[in-house]
Coordinates of C-alpha atoms and ligand atoms in Angstrom, one line a residue:
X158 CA 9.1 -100.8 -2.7
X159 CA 6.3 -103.1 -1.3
X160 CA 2.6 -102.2 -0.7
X161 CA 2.8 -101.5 2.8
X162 CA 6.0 -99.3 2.8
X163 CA 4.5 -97.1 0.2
X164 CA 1.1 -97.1 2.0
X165 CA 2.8 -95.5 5.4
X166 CA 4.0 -92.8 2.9
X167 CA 7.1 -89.9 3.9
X168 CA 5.8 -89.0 7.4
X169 CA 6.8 -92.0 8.7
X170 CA 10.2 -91.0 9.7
X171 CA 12.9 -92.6 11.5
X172 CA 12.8 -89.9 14.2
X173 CA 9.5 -91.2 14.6
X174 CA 10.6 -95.1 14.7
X175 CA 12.2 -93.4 17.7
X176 CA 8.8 -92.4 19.0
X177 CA 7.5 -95.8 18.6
X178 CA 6.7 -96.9 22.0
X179 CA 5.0 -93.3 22.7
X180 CA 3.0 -93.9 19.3
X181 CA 1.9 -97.4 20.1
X182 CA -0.1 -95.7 23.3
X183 CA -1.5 -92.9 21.1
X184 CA -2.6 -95.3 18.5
X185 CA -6.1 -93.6 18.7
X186 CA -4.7 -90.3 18.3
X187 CA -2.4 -91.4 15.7
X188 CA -5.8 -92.7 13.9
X189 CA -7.4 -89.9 14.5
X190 CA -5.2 -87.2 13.2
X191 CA -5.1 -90.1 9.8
X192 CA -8.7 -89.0 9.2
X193 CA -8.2 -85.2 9.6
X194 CA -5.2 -85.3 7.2
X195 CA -7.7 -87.3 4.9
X196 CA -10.3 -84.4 5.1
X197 CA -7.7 -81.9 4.6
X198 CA -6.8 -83.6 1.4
X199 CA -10.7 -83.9 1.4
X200 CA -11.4 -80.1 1.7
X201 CA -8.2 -79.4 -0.9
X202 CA -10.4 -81.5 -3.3
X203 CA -13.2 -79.6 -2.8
X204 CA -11.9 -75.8 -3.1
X205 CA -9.4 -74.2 -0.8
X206 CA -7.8 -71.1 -1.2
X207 CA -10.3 -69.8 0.6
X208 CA -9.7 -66.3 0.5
X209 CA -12.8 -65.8 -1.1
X210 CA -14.2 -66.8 1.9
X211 CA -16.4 -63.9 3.0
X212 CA -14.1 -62.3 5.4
X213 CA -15.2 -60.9 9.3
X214 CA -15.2 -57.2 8.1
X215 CA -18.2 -58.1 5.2
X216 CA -20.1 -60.5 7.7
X217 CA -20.2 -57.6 9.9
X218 CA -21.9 -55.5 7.5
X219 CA -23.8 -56.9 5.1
X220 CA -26.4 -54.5 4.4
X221 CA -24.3 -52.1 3.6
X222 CA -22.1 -54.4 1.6
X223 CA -25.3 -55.3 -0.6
X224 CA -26.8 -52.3 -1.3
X225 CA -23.3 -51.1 -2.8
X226 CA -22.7 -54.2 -4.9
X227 CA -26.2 -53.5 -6.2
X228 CA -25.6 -49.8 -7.3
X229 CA -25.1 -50.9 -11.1
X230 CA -27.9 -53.2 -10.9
X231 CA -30.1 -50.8 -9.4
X232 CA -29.2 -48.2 -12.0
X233 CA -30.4 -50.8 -15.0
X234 CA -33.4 -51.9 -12.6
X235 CA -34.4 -48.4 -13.1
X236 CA -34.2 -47.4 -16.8
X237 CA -35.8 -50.9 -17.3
X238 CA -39.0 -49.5 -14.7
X239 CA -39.0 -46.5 -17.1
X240 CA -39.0 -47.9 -20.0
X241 CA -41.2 -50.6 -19.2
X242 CA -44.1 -47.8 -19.0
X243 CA -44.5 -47.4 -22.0
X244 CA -44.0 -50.9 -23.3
X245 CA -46.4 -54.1 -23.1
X246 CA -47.7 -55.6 -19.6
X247 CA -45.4 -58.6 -19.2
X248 CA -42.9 -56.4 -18.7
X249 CA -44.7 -54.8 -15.7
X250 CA -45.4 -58.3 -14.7
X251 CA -41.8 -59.2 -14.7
X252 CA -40.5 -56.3 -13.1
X253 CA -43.1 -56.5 -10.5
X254 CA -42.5 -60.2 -10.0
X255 CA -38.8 -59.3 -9.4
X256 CA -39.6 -57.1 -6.7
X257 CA -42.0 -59.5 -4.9
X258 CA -38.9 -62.1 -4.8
X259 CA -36.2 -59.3 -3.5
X260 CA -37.5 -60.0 0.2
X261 CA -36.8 -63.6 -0.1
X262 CA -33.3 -63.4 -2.4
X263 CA -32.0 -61.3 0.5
X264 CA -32.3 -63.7 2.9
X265 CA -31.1 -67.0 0.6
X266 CA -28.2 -64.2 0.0
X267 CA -27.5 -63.3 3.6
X268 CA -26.8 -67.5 4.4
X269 CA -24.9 -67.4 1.1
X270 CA -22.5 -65.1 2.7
X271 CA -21.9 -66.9 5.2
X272 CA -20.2 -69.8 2.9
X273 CA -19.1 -67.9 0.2
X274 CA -15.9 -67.0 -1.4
X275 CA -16.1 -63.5 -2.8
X276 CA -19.6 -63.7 -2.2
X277 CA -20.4 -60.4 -3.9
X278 CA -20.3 -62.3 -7.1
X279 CA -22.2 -65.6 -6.2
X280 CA -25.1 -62.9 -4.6
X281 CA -25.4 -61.4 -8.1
X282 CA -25.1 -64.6 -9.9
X283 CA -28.5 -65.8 -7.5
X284 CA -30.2 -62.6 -7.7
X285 CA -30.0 -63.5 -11.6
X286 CA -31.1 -67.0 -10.7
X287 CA -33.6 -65.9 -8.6
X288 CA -34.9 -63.2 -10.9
X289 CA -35.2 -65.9 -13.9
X290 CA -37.3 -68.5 -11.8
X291 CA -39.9 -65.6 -10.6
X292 CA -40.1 -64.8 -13.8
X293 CA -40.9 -68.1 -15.2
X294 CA -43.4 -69.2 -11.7
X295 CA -45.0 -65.6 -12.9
X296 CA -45.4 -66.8 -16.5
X297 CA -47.2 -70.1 -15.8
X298 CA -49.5 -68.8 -13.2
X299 CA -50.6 -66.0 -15.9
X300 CA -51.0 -68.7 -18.6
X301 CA -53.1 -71.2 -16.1
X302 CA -55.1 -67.8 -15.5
X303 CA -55.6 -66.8 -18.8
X304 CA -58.3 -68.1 -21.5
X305 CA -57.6 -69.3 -24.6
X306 CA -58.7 -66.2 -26.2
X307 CA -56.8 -64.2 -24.3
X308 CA -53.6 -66.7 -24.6
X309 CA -54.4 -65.8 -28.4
X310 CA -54.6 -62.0 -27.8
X311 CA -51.1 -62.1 -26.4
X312 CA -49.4 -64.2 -28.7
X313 CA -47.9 -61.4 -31.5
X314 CA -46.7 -59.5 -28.3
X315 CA -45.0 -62.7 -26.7
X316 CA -43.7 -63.5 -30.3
X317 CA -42.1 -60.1 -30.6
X318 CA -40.5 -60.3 -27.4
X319 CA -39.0 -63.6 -28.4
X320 CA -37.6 -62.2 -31.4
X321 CA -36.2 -59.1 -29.4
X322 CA -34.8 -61.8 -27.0
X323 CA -33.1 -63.6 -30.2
X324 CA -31.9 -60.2 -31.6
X325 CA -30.1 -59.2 -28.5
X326 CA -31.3 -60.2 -25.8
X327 CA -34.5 -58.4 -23.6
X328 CA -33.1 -55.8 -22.2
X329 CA -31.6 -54.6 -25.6
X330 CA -33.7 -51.4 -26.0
X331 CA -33.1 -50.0 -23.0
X332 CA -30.1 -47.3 -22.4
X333 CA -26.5 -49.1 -22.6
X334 CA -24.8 -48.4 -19.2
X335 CA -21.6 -47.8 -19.8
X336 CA -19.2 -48.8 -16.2
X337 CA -17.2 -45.7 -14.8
X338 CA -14.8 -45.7 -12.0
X339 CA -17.7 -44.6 -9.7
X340 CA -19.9 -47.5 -10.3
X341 CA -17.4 -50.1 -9.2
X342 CA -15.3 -48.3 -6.3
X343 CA -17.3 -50.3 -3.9
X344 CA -16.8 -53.4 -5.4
X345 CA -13.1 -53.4 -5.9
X346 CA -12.1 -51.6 -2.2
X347 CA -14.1 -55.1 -1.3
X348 CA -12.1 -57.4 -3.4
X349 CA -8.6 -55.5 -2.5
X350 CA -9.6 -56.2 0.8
X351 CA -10.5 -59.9 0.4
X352 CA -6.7 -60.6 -0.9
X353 CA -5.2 -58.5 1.7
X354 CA -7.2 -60.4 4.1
X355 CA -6.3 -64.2 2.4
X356 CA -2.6 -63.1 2.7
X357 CA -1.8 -62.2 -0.6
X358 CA 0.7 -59.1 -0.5
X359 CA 0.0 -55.8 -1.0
X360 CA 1.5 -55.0 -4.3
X361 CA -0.3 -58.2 -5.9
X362 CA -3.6 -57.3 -4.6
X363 CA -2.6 -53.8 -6.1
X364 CA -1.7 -55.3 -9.2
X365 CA -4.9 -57.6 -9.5
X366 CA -7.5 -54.8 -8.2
X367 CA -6.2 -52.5 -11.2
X368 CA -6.5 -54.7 -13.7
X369 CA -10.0 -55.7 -12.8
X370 CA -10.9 -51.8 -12.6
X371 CA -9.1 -51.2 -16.3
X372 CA -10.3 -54.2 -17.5
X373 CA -14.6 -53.2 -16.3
X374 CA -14.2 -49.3 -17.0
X375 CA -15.8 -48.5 -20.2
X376 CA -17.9 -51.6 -21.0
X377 CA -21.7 -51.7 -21.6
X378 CA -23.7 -53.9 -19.0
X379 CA -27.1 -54.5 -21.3
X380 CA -28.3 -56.9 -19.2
X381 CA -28.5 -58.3 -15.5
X382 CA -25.9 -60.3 -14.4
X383 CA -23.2 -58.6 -16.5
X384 CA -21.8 -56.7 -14.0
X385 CA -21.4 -60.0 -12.0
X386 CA -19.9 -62.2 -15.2
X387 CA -17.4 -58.6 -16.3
X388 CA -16.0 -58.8 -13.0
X389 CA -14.8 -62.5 -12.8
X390 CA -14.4 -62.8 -16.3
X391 CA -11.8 -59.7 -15.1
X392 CA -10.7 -61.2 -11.7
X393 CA -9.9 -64.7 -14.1
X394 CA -7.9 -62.6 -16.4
X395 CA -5.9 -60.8 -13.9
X396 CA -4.7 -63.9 -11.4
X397 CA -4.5 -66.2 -14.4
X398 CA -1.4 -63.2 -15.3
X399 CA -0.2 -62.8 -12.1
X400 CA 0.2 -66.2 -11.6
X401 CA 1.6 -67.7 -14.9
X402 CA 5.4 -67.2 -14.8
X403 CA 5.6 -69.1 -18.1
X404 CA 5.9 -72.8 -17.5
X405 CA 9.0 -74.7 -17.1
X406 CA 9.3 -78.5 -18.7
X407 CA 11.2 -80.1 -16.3
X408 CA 10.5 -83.7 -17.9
X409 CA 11.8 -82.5 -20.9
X410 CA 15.0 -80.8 -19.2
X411 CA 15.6 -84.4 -17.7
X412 CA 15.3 -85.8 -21.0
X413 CA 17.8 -83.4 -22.6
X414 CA 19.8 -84.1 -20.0
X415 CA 19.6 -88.0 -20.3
X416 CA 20.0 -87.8 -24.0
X417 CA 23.2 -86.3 -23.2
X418 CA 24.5 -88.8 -20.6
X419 CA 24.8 -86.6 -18.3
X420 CA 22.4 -86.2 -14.7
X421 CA 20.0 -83.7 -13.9
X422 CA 21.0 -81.8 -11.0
X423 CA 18.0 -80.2 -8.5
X424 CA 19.3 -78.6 -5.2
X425 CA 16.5 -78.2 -2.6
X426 CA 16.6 -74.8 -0.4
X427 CA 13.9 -72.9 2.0
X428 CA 13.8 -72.2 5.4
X429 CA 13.4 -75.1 8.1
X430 CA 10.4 -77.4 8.3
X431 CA 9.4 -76.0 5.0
X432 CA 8.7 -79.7 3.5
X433 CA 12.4 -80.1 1.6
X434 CA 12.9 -83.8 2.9
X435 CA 9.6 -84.8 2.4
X436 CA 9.3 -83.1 -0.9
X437 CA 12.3 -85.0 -2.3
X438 CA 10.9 -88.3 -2.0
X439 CA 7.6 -87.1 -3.5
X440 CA 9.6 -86.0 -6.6
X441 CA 11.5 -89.4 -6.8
X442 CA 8.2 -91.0 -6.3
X443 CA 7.2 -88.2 -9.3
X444 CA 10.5 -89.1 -11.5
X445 CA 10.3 -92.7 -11.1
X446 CA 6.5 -92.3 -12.6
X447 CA 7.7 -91.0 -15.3
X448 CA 10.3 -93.3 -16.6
X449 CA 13.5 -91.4 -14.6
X450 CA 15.9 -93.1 -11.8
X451 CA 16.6 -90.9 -8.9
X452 CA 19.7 -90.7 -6.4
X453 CA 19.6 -88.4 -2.9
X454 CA 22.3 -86.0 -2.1
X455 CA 22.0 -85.8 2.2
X456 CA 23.6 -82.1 2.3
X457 CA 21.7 -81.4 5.2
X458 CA 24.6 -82.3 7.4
X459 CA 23.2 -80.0 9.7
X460 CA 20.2 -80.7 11.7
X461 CA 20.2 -83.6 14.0
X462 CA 18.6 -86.7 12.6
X463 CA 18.4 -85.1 8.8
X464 CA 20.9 -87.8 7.2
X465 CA 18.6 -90.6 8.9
X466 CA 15.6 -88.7 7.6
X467 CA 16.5 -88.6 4.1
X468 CA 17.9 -92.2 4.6
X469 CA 14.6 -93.6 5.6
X470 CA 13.1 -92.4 2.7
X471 CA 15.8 -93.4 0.4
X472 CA 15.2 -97.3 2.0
X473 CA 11.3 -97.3 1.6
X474 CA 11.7 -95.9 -2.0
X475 CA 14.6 -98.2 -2.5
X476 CA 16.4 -95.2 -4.0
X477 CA 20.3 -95.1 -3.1
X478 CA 21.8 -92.4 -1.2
X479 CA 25.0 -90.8 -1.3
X480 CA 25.6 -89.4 3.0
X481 CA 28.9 -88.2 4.9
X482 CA 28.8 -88.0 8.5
X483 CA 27.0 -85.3 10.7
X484 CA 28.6 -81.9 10.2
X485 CA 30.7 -82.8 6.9
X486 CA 31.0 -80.6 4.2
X487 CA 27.2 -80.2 2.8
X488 CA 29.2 -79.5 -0.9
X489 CA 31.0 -82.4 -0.8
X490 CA 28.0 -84.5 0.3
X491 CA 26.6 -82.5 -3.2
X492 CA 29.6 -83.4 -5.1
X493 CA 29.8 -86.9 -4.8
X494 CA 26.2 -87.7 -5.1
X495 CA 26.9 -85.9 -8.7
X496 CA 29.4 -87.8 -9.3
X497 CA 27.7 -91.5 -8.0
X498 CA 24.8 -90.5 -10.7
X499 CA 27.3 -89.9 -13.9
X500 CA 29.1 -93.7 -12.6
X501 CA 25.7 -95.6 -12.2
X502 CA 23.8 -93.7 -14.7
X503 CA 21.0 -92.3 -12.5
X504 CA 18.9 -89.9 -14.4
X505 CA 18.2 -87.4 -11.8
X506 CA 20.4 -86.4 -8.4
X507 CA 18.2 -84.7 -5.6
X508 CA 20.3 -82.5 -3.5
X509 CA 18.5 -81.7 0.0
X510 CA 19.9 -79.7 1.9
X511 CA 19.7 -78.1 5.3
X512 CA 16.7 -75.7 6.4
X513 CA 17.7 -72.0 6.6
X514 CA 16.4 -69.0 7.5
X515 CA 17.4 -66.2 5.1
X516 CA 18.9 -64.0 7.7
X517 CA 21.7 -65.9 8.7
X518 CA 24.6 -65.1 6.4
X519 CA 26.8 -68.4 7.4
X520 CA 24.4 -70.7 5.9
X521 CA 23.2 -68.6 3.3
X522 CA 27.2 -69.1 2.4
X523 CA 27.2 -72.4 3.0
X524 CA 24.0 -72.6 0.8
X525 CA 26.1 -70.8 -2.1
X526 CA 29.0 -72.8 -1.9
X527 CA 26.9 -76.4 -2.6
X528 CA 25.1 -74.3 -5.4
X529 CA 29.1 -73.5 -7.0
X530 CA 29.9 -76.8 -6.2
X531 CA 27.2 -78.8 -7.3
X532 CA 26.3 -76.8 -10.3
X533 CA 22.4 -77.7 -9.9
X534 CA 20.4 -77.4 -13.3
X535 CA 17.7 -76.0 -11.0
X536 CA 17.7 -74.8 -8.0
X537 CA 13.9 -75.7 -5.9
X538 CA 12.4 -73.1 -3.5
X539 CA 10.7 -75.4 -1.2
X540 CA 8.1 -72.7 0.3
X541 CA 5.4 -73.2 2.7
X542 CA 2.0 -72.1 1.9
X543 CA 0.5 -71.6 5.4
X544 CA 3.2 -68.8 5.6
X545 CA 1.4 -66.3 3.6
X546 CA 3.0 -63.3 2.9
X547 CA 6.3 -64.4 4.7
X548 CA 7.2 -67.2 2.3
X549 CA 7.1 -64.5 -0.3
X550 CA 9.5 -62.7 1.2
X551 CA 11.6 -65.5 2.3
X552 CA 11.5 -66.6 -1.7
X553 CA 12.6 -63.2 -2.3
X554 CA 15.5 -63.3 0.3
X555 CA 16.5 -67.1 -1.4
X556 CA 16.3 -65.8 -4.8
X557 CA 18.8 -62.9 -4.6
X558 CA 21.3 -64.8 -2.7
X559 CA 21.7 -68.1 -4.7
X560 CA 19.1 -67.2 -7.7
X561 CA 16.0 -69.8 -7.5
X562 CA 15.0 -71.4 -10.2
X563 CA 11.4 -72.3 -9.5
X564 CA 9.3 -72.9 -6.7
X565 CA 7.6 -75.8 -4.7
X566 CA 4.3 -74.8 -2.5
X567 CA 4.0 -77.1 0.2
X568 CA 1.2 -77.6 2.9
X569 CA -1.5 -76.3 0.0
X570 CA -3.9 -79.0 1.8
X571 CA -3.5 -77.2 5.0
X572 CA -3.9 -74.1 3.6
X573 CA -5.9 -71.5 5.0
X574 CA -5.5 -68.6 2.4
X575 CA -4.2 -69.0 -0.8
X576 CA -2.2 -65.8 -0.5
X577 CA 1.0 -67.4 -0.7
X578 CA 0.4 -69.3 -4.1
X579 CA -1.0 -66.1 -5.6
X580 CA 2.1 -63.8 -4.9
X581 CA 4.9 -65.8 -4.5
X582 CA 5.5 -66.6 -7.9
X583 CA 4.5 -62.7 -9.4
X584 CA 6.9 -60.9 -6.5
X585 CA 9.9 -62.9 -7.6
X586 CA 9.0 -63.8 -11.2
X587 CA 9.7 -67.5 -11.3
X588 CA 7.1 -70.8 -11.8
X589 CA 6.0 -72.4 -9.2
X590 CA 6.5 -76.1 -10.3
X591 CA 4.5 -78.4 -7.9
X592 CA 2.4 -78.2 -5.3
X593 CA 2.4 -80.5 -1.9
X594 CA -1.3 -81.2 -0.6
X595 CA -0.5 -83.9 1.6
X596 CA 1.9 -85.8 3.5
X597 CA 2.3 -89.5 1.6
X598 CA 4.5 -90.1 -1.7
X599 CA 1.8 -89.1 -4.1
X600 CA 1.2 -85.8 -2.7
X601 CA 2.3 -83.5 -5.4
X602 CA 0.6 -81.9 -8.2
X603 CA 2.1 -80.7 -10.8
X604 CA 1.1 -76.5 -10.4
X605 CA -1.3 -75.2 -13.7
X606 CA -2.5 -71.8 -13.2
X607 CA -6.3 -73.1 -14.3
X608 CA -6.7 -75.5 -11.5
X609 CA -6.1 -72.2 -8.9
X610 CA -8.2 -70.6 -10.9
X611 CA -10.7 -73.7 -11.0
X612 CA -10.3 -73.8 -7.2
X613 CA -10.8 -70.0 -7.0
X614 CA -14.1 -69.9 -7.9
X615 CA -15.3 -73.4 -7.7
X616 CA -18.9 -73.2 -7.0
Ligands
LIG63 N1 0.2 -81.4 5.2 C1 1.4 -81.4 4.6 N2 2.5 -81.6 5.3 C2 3.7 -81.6 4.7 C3 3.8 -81.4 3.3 N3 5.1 -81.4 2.9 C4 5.8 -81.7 4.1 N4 4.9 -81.8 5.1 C5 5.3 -82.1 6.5 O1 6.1 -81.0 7.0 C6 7.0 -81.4 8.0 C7 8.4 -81.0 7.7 O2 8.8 -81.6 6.5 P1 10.3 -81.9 6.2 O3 10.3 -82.5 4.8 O4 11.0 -82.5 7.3 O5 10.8 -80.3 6.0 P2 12.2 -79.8 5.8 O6 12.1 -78.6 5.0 O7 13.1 -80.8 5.2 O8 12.7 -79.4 7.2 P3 14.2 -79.1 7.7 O9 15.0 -80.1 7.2 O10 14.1 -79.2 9.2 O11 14.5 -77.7 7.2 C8 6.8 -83.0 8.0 O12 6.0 -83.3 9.1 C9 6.1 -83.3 6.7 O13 5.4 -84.5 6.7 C10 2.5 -81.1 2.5 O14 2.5 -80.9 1.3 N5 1.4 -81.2 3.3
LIG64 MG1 14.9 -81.5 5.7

């Protein structure tokens, strides 16, 4: 494959060869959609998944929305006021230095909401910030203050309070709050409605929202900013479950298989315009990577322009591809790219096949008989992730007629809410395997649960 080929990566179809003339007028365009695609990828880099975006419904209420994440906080505030009575003045110092600052922290918190993605955590996590650097700006104006007698006066009290600090931390002698349901209602109707709101389907959110709350009930906050760390630490917990379907090593299937002289077989289903085409040469780009010949199976015989499609790709990747003509048998198409890959030795045989949607029982049929045919090792749900909820149910549609095997998220740089990548895999219990986050040959990742979580709550 030379440089520029590779460079011009899967988009470049032949339909749009076709289009040539039209693009050569719309060069500018054509440039100009280049560099959104580029800060799409850009923005996928950074953190997408932005359901923890702070949805309209908290924007329009914010107030509100703090003084109920702050209910916990308040509570320790409170038995810290008490207790700091009867205790040494830099405590009263640092509790009245955390008031001062409270004016200000709810305005730096009010533009953090704005950006934020579940916001009710990053708001805690600056109170705590912001809490910390009064204190310290409090500290150094008392010392600059204070004479050298009197800097000698305090020392045993500042001592013990260092050793209280390294015994447990400062807020160790005052009364243990221990969470009930009570204390975090607020918080977790918030963050049930922050994954309905980013797509993610009902039962999931369910799923994730009662973890959290059995995960938080029952545990001692002892100081600030461990209601805020509990309830991530929870949230981390409960979507690194939902979505780790055990992993599947599909290197070391192909390597089994190759041992054996025999091909590995992936058939690629999903509704139409889902990415299956493009997502093929991806994974041949993948395979080749690492060490693993590809051939293409064109059992889309379907949709106009599909063989010529998978053709193009075949060409620029310089990949061979085993076709029939327009309307032909997709199984046979199946069967004989099969059989190509046992005479030549190919490692891997990369079935596409015709977009579908699940509620039309002739080519869901169809789709069954190239699966019986073909005898795939694994069969690839090729889902879009910009379809939310849908491609969940779609999967689910997929799954009980032909039985996927594992899943494919597509679009994941064009993705607006996360929601699909967070249920898909947990409603139909299977891995998802890769994910697409762009449009050229190198735009697939291979899917760990850590880097969702990573891009979850990526600060
Ligand atoms: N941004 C982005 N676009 C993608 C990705 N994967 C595929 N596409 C685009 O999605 C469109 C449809 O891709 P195809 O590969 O033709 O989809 P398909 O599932 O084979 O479509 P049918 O054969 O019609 O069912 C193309 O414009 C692709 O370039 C991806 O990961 N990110
Ligand atoms: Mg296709």
């Amino acid at each position: 494959m030379d440089k520029e080929d590779e460079e011009s990566g899967p988009e470049d179809t032949d339909e749009d060869t076709q289009e040539e003339g039209e693009k050569d007028t719309d060069k500018k365009d054509s440039e100009k959609s280049d560099t959104v695609d580029k800060q799409k990828t850009e923005e996928t880099k950074k953190g997408r998944f932005s359901f923890f975006r702070r949805n309209k419904k908290e924007e329009e209420k914010p107030e509100e929305s703090d003084e109920e994440d702050e209910k916990v906080e308040e509570d320790i505030a409170q038995d810290e006021e008490d207790t700091s009575e009867d205790t040494s003045d830099d405590v009263t110092e640092e509790t009245s230095s955390t008031n001062e600052s409270t004016e200000e922290t709810k305005e730096e918190e009010k533009k953090e909401e704005k950006k934020g993605r579940f916001s009710f955590f990053r708001r805690n996590k600056k109170e705590e910030e912001k809490t910390e650097e009064a204190k310290t700006e409090e500290k150094t104006e008392t010392t600059e203050e204070t004479t050298q007698d009197e800097e000698d006066k305090k020392e045993p009290a500042k001592q013990a309070k260092k050793d209280e600090e390294e015994s447990g931390g400062m807020f160790s002698f005052i009364t243990k709050k221990t969470i009930k349901e009570d204390d975090i209602s607020d918080i977790l109707d918030e963050l049930f409605m922050s994954l309905l709101e980013g797509d993610v389907a009902y039962e999931v959110a369910d799923r994730i929202v009662e973890s959290v709350k059995e995960d938080l009930i029952g545990k001692k906050i002892q100081r600030r900013g461990d209601m805020e760390l509990f309830t991530t630490n929870a949230l981390k917990k409960a979507i690194t479950e939902i979505i780790d379907n055990g992993s599947f090593d599909l290197l070391g299937e192909i390597e089994k298989s190759k041992q054996n002289g025999e091909p590995y077989k992936i058939m690629f289903v999903g509704i139409n315009g889902t990415g299956k085409t493009t997502t093929i040469a991806k994974m041949a780009t993948y395979l080749e990577k690492h060490g693993y010949s590809s051939v293409f199976g064109a059992s889309d015989t379907f949709r106009a322009g599909a063989i010529e499609q998978l053709e193009h790709h075949a060409k620029k990747l310089n990949l061979k591809i085993i076709k029939h003509e327009r309307n032909s048998d997709p199984a046979a198409v199946a069967y004989d790219a099969v059989e190509h890959a046992k005479a030549t030795g190919k490692n891997v045989v990369l079935i596409d096949t015709s977009g579908r949607m699940q509620t039309n029982a002739n080519l869901m049929d169809e789709m069954k008989k190239i699966k019986r045919v073909s005898q795939p090792d694994f069969v690839m749900y090729v889902g879009d992730a910009l379809m939310g909820n849908d491609a969940t149910e779609q999967a689910t549609k997929f799954n009980e007629v032909i039985d996927i095997d594992g899943i494919i998220l597509t679009k994941a740089d064009a993705d607006a809410k996360g929601g699909a990548a967070l249920s898909i895999g947990h409603v139909i219990h299977k891995p998802i395997l890769f994910i697409g986050t762009g449009q050229s040959y190198d735009d697939l990742m291979e899917f760990k649960p850590e880097w969702m979580i990573n891009l979850i709550f990526e600060e």
